[in-house]
Tab-separated table of C-alpha atoms and ligand atoms in Angstrom:
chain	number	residue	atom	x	y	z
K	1431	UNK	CA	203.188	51.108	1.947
K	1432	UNK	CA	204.934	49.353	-0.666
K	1433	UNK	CA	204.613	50.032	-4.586
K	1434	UNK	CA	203.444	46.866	-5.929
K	1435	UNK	CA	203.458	46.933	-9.944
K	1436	UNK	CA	203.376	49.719	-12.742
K	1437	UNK	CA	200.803	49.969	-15.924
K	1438	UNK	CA	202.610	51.272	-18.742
K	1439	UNK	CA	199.335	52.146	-21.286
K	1440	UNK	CA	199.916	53.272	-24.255
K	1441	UNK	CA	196.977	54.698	-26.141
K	1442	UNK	CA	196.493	57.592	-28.751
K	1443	UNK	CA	194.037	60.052	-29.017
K	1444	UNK	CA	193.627	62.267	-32.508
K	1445	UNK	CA	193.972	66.200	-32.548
K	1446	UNK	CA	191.109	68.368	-34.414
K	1447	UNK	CA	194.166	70.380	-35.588
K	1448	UNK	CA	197.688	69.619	-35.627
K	1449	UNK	CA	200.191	71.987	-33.679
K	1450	UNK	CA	203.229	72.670	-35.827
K	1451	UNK	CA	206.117	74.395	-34.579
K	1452	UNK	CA	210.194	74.317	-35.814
K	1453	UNK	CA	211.188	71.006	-34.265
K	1454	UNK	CA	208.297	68.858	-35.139
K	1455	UNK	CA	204.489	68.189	-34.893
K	1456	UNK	CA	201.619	66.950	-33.408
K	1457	UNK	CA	198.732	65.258	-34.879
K	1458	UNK	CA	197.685	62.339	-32.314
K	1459	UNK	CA	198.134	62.302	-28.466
K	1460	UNK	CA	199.895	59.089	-28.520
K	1461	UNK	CA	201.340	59.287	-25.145
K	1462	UNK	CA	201.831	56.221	-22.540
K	1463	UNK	CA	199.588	56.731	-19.224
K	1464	UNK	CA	201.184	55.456	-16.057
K	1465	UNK	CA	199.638	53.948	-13.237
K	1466	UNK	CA	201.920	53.164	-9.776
K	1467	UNK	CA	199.911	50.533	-7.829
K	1468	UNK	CA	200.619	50.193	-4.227
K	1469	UNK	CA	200.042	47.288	-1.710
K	1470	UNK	CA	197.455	49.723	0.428
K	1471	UNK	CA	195.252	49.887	-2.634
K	1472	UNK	CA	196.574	53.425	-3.417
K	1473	UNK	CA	197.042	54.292	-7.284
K	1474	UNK	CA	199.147	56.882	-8.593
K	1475	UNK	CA	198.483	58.372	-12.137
K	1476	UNK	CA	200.651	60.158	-15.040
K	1477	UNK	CA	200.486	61.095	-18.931
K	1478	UNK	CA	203.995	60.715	-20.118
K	1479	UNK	CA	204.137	62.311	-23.877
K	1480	UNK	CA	206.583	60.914	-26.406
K	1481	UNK	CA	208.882	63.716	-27.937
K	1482	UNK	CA	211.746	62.018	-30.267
K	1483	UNK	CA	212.408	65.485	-31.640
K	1484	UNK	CA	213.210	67.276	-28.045
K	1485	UNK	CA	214.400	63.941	-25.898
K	1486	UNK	CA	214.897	61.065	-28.092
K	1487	UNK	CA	211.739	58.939	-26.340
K	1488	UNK	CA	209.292	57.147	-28.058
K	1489	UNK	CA	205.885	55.438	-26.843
K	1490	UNK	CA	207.531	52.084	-27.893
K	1491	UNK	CA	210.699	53.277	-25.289
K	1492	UNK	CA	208.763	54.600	-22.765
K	1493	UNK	CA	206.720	51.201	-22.152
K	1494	UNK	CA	209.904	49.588	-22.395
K	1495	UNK	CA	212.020	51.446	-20.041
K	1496	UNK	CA	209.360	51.438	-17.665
K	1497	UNK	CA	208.438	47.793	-17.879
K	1498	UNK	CA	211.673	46.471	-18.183
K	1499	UNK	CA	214.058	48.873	-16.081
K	1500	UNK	CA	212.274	51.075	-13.867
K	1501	UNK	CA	209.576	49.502	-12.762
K	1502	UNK	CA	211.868	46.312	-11.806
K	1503	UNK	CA	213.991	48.463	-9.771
K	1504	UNK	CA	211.200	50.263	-7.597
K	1505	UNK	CA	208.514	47.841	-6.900
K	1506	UNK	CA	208.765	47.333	-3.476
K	1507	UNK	CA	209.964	50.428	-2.261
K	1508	UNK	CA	208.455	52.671	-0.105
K	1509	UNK	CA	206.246	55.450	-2.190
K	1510	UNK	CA	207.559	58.263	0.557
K	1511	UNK	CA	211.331	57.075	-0.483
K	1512	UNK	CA	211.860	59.158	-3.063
K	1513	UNK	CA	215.618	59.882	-2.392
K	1514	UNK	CA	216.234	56.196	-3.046
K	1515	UNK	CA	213.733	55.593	-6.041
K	1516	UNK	CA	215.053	58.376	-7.686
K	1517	UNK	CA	218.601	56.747	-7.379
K	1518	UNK	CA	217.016	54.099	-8.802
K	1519	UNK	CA	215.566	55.759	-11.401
K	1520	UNK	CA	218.827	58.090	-12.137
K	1521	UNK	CA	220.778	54.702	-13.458
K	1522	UNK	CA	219.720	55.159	-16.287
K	1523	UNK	CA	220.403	58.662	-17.948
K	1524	UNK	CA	217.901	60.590	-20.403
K	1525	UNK	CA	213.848	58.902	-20.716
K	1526	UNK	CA	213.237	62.233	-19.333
K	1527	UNK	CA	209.243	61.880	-19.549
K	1528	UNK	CA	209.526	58.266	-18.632
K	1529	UNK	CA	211.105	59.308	-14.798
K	1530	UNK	CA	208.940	62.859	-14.956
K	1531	UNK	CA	205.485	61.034	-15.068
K	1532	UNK	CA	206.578	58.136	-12.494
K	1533	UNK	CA	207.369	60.932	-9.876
K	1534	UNK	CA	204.335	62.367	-10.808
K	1535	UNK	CA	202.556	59.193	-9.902
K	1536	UNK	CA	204.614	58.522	-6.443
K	1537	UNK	CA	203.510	62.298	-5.472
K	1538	UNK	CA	199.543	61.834	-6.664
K	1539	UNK	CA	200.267	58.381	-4.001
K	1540	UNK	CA	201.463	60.392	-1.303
K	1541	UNK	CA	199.165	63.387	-1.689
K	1542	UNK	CA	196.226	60.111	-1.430
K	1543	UNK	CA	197.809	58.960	1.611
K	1544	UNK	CA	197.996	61.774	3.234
K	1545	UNK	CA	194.772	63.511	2.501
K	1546	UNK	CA	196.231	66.019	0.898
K	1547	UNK	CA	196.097	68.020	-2.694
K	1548	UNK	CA	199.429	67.620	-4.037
K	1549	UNK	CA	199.907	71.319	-4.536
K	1550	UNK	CA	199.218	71.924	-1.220
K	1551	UNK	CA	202.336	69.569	-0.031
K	1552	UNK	CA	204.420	71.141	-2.478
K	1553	UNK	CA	204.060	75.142	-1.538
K	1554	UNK	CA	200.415	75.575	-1.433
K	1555	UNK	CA	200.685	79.264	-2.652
K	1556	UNK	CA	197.725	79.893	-4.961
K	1557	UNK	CA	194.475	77.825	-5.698
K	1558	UNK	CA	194.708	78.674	-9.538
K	1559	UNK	CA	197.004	79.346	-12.584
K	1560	UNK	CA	196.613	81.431	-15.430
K	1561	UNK	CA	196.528	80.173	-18.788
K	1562	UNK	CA	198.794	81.298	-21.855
K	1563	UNK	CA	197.774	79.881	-25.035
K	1564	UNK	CA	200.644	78.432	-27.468
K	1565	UNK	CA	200.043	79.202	-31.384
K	1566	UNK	CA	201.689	76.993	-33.825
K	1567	UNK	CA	202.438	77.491	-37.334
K	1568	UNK	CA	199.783	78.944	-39.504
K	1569	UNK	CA	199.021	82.474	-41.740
K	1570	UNK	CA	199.752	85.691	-39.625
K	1571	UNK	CA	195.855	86.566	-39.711
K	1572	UNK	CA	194.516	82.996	-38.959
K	1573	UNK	CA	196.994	83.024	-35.965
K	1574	UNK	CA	195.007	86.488	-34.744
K	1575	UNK	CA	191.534	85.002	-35.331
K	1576	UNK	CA	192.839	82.260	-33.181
K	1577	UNK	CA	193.994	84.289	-30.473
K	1578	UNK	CA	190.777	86.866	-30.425
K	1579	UNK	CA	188.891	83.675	-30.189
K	1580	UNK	CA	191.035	82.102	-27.067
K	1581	UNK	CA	190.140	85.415	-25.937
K	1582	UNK	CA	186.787	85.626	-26.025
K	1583	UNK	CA	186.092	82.573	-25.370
K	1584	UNK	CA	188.425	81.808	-22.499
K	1585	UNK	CA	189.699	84.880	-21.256
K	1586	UNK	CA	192.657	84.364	-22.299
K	1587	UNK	CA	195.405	87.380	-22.770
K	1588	UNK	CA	198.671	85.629	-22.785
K	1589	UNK	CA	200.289	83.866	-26.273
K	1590	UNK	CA	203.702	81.857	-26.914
K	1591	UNK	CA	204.031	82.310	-30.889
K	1592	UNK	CA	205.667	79.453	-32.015
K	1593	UNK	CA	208.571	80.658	-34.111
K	1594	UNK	CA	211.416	79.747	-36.307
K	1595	UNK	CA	210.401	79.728	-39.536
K	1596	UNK	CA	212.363	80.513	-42.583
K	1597	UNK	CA	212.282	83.059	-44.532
K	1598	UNK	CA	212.019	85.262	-40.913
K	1599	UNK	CA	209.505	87.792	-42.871
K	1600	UNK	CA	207.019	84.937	-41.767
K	1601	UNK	CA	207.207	85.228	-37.844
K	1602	UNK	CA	208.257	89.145	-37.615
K	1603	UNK	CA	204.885	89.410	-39.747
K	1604	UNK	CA	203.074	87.435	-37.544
K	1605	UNK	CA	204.218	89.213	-34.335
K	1606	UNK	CA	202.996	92.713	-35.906
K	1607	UNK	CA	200.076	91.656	-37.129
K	1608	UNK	CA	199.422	90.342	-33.257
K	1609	UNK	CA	200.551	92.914	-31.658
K	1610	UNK	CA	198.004	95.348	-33.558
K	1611	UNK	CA	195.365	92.971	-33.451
K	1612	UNK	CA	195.801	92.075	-29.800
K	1613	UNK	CA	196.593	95.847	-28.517
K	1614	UNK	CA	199.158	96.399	-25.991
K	1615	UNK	CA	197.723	94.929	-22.748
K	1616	UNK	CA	198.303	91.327	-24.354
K	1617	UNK	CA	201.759	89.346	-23.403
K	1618	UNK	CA	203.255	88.085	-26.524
K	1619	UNK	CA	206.310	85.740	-26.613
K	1620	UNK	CA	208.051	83.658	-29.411
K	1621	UNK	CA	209.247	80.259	-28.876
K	1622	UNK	CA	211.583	79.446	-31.893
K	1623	UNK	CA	211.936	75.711	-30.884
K	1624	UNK	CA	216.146	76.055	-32.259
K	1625	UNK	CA	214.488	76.590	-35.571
K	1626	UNK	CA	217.241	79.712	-36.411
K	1627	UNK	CA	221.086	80.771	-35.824
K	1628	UNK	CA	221.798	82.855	-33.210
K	1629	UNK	CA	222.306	85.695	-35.394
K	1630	UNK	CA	218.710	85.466	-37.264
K	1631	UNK	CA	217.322	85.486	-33.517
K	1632	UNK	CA	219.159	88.804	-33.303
K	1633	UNK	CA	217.755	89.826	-36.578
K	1634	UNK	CA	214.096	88.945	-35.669
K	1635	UNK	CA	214.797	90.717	-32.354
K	1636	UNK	CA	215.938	93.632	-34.147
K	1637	UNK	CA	213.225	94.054	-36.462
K	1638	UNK	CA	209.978	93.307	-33.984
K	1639	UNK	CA	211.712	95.917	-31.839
K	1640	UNK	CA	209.055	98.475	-29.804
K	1641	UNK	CA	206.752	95.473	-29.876
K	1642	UNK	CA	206.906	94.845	-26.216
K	1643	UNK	CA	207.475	91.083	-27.010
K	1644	UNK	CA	208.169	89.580	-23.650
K	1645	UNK	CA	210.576	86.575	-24.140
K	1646	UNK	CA	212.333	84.202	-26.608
K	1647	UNK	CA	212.574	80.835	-26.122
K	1648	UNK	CA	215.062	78.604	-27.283
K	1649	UNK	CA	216.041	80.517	-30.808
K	1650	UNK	CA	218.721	78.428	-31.361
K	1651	UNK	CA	220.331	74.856	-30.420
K	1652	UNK	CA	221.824	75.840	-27.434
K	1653	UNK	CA	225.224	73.994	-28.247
K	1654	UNK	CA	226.074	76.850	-30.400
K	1655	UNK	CA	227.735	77.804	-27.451
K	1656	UNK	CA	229.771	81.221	-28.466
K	1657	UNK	CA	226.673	82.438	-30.509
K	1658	UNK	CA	223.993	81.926	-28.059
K	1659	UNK	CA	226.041	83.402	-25.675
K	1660	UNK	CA	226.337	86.894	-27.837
K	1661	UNK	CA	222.598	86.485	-28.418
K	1662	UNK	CA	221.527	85.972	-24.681
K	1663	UNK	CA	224.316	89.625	-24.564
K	1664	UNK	CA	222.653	91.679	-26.584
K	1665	UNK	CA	218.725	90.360	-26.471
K	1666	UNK	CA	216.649	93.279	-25.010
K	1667	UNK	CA	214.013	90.658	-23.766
K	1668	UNK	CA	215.253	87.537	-21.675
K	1669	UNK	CA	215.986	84.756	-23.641
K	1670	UNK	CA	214.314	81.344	-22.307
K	1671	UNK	CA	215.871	77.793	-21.882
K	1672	UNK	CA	213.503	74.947	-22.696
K	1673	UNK	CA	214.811	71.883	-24.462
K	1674	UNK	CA	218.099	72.591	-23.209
K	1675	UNK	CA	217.605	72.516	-19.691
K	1676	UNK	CA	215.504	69.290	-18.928
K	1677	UNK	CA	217.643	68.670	-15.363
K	1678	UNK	CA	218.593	70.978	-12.882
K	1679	UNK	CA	222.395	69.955	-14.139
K	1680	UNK	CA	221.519	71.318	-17.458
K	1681	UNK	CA	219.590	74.651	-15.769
K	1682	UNK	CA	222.832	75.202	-14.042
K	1683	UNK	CA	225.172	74.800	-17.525
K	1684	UNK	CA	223.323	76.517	-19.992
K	1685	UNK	CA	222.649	79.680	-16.731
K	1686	UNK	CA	226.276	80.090	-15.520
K	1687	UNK	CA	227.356	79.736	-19.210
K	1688	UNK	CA	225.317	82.442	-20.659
K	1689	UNK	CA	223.367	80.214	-22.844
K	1690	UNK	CA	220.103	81.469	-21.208
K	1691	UNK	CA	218.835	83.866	-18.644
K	1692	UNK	CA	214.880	82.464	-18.091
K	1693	UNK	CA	213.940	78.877	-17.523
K	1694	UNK	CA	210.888	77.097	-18.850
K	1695	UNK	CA	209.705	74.321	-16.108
K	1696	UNK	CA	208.272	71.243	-17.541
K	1697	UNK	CA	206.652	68.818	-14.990
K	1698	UNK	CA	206.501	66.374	-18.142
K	1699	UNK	CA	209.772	66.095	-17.610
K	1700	UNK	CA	210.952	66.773	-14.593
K	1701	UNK	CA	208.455	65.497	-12.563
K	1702	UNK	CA	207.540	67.431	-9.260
K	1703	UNK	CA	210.749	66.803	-7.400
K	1704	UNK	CA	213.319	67.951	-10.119
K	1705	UNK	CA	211.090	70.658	-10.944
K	1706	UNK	CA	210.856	71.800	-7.340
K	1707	UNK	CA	215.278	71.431	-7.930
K	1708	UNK	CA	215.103	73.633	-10.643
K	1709	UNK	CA	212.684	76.116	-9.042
K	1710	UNK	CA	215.090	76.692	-6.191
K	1711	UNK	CA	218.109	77.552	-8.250
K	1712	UNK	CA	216.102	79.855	-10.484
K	1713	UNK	CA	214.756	81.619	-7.012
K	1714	UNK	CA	217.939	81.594	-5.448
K	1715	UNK	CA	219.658	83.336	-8.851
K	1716	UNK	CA	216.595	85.775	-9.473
K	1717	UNK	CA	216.018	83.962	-12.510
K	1718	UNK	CA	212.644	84.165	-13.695
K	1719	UNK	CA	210.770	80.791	-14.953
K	1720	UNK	CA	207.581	79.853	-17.344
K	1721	UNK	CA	205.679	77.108	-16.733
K	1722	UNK	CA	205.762	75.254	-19.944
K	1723	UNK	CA	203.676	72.450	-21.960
K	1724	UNK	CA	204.695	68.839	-23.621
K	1725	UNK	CA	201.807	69.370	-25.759
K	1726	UNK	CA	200.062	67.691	-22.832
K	1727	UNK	CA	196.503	65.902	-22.365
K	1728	UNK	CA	194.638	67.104	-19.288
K	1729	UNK	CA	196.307	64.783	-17.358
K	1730	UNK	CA	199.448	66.182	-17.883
K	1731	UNK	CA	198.286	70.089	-17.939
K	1732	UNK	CA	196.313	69.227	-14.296
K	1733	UNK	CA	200.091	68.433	-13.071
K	1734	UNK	CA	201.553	71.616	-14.754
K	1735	UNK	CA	198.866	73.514	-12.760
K	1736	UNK	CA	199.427	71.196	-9.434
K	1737	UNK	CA	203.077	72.460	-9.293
K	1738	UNK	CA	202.610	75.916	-10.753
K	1739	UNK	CA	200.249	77.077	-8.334
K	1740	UNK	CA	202.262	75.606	-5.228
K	1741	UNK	CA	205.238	78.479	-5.323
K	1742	UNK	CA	204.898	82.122	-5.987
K	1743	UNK	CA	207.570	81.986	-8.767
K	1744	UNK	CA	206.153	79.570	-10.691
K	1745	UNK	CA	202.479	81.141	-10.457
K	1746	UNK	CA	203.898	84.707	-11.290
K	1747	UNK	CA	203.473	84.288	-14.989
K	1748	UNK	CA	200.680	82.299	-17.533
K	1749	UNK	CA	201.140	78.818	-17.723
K	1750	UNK	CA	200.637	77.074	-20.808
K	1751	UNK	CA	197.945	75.245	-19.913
K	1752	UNK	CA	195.371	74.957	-22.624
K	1753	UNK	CA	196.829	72.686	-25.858
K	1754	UNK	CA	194.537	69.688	-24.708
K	1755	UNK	CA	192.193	72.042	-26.457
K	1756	UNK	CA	192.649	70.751	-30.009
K	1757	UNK	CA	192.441	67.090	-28.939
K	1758	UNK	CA	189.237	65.022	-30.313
K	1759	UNK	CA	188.787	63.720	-26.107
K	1760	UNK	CA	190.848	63.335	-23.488
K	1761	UNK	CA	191.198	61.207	-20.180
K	1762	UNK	CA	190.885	63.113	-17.591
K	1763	UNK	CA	186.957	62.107	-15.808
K	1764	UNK	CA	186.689	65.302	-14.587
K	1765	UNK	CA	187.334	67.778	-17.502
K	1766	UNK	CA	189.471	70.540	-16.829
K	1767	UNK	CA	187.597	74.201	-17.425
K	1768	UNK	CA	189.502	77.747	-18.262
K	1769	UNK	CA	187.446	80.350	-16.929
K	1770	UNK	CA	188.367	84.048	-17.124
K	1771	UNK	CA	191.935	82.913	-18.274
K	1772	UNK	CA	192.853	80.423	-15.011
K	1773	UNK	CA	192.314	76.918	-14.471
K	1774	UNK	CA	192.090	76.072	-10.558
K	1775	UNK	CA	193.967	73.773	-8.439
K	1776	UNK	CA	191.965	70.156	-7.864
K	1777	UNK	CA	191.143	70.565	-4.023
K	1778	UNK	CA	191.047	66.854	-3.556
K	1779	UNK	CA	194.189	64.149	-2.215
K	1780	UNK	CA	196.624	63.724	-4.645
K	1781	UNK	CA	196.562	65.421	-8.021
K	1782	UNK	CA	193.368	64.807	-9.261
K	1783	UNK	CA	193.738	63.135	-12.484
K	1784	UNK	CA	191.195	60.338	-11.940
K	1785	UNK	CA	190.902	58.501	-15.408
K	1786	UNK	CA	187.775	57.724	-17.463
K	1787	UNK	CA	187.672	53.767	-17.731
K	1788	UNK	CA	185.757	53.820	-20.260
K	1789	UNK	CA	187.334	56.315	-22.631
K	1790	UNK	CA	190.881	54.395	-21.345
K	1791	UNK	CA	189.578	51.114	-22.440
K	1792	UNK	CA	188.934	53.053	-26.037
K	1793	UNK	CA	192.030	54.610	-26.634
K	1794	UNK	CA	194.292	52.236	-25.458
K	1795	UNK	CA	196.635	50.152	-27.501
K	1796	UNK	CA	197.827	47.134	-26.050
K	1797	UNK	CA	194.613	45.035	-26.381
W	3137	MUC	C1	207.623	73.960	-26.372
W	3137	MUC	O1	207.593	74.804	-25.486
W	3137	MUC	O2	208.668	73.829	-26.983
W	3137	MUC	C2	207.222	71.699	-28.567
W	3137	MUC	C3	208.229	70.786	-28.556
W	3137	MUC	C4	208.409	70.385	-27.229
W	3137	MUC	O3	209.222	69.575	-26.773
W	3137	MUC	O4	207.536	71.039	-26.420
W	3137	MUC	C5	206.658	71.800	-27.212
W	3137	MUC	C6	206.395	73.142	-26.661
W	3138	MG	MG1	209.675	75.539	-25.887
């Protein structure tokens, strides 16, 4: 089998309600869909979601990396070569999403080819993951009405606060007021997207104390080197790498140099075989891992789930799973549904993210 060209689509698809958090936000789904065509008639499929505020890409350089770089130096290479397409691939440095979602699309191939669901390949552990719900930036009480409602109308018990904000009487607020509003049984934990200084981190830390908050994710820009590292010290709660740790190079920095001591997972952007990289060294350290979200469509979230579920490490805790939520459409031809708080594993070959023609030929941008 032989890969034989590469659709990079851009399209864009509105949200009903913009997510907001410290280092940006999203209104519009304006991500670039790849497709890997192969010679055998096999087609491989990935969202790839523009972030210039976390890695510098935009939908403009994704196509263009992809159609102009990548895509010239894998087409005719053997789908099941990964070793040597990801040399390929690792040429260039950073266009994290860009290499995430075309690994994505060589393992939906190879799951196809070999009968297989993808998450079955990779570790097969669980046939479902459970959902956390991420809350962006509004009023402490319109963030609980948002949360009782994931609740009861998903089953939902697990939120990432998105954090950050200045003055800090805004998010420690907003954790109390969840805390009593959700009751105890709920996991709460802040993501602060490097929105503070180490030492407001501490100060938030100090003063949601004997709120059983569970984790903090990046509080601060992780090349504040010395204070993160007195932070990650003296943090009661584990203190989560995300933006900072897109390659298992930068999971091994930022965890031997005490910039971190949990790792978020992004398939987004590390695709299924770095991810799989990263998961190993977190096992083999006893460091625990989240399964994170780009702000992804349900193309993207049914890959989160596809790798989550396939290890026990990665299925031990929520995944964020359900942001597609507040988007207007979507895709994916087979919607994805979150029932009692878990969204199961597509028991078909590959990862089964087959795409809506019809809503593709709407969204799209290039024609
Ligand atoms: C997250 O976990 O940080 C917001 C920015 C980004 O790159 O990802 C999202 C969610
Ligand atoms: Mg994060």
């Amino acid at each position: 089998m032989k890969i034989e060209r590469i659709e990079a689509i851009p399209y864009s698809i509105p949200y009903t309600k913009p997510l907001k958090f410290a280092s940006g936000q999203v209104t519009e789904a304006d991500h670039v869909l790849l497709r890997v065509h192969t010679d055998e008639g096999i087609v491989g499929t990935a969202d790839t979601p523009p972030r210039p505020y976390t890695y510098g890409e935009t939908q403009d350089s994704i196509v263009a990396v992809v159609n102009k770089i990548f895509a010239p130096a894998v087409i005719g290479l053997d789908p099941l070569d990964r070793e040597k397409i990801h040399q390929a691939l690792g040429r260039t440095i950073h266009n994290q999403t860009a290499k995430g979602g075309l690994d994505i699309a060589l393992w939906d191939i190879i799951g196809q080819a070999a009968g297989m669901p993808v998450s079955q390949l990779l570790g097969g552990y669980t046939d479902s993951m459970q959902v956390s719900h991420m809350l962006g930036f509004q009023p402490a009480q319109k963030l609980l009405e948002e949360a009782l409602q994931f609740r009861s109308d998903y089953g939902i018990n697990t939120f990432k606060l998105k954090v950050g904000r200045r003055p800090l009487s805004l998010d420690i607020e907003a954790c109390h007021v969840l805390r009593e509003g959700l009751g105890e049984d709920a996991d709460i934990y802040l993501d602060a997207n490097r929105g503070w200084t180490a030492n407001e981190a501490l100060e938030v830390l100090r003063r949601t104390e004997g709120l059983g908050l569970s984790l903090l994710e990046e509080p601060c820009d992780a090349k504040e080197a010395m204070s993160r590292r007195r932070l990650v010290d003296k943090s009661p709660i584990p203190i989560v790498g995300d933006e900072s740790v897109p390659t298992a190079g930068d999971v091994s920095r930022e965890l031997l140099s005490g910039g971190c001591n949990a790792i978020c997972i992004k398939t987004a952007r590390s695709g299924f075989t770095e991810a799989t990289q990263i998961l190993g060294l977190c096992t083999g350290l006893g460091v625990d891992v989240t399964m994170g979200n780009q702000i992804d469509t349900q193309v993207g979230t049914i890959a989160t789930v596809t790798f989550g579920a396939a290890h026990e490490a990665s299925s031990r805790r929520a995944g964020e799973l359900s942001n597609f939520l507040d988007m207007s459409d979507d895709l994916l031809a087979e919607p994805i549904v979150i029932k009692d708080g878990s969204i199961s594993v597509r028991q078909m070959p590959g990862v089964g993210a087959a795409i809506d023609e019809a809503k593709l030929a709407h969204y799209r941008q290039d024609n």
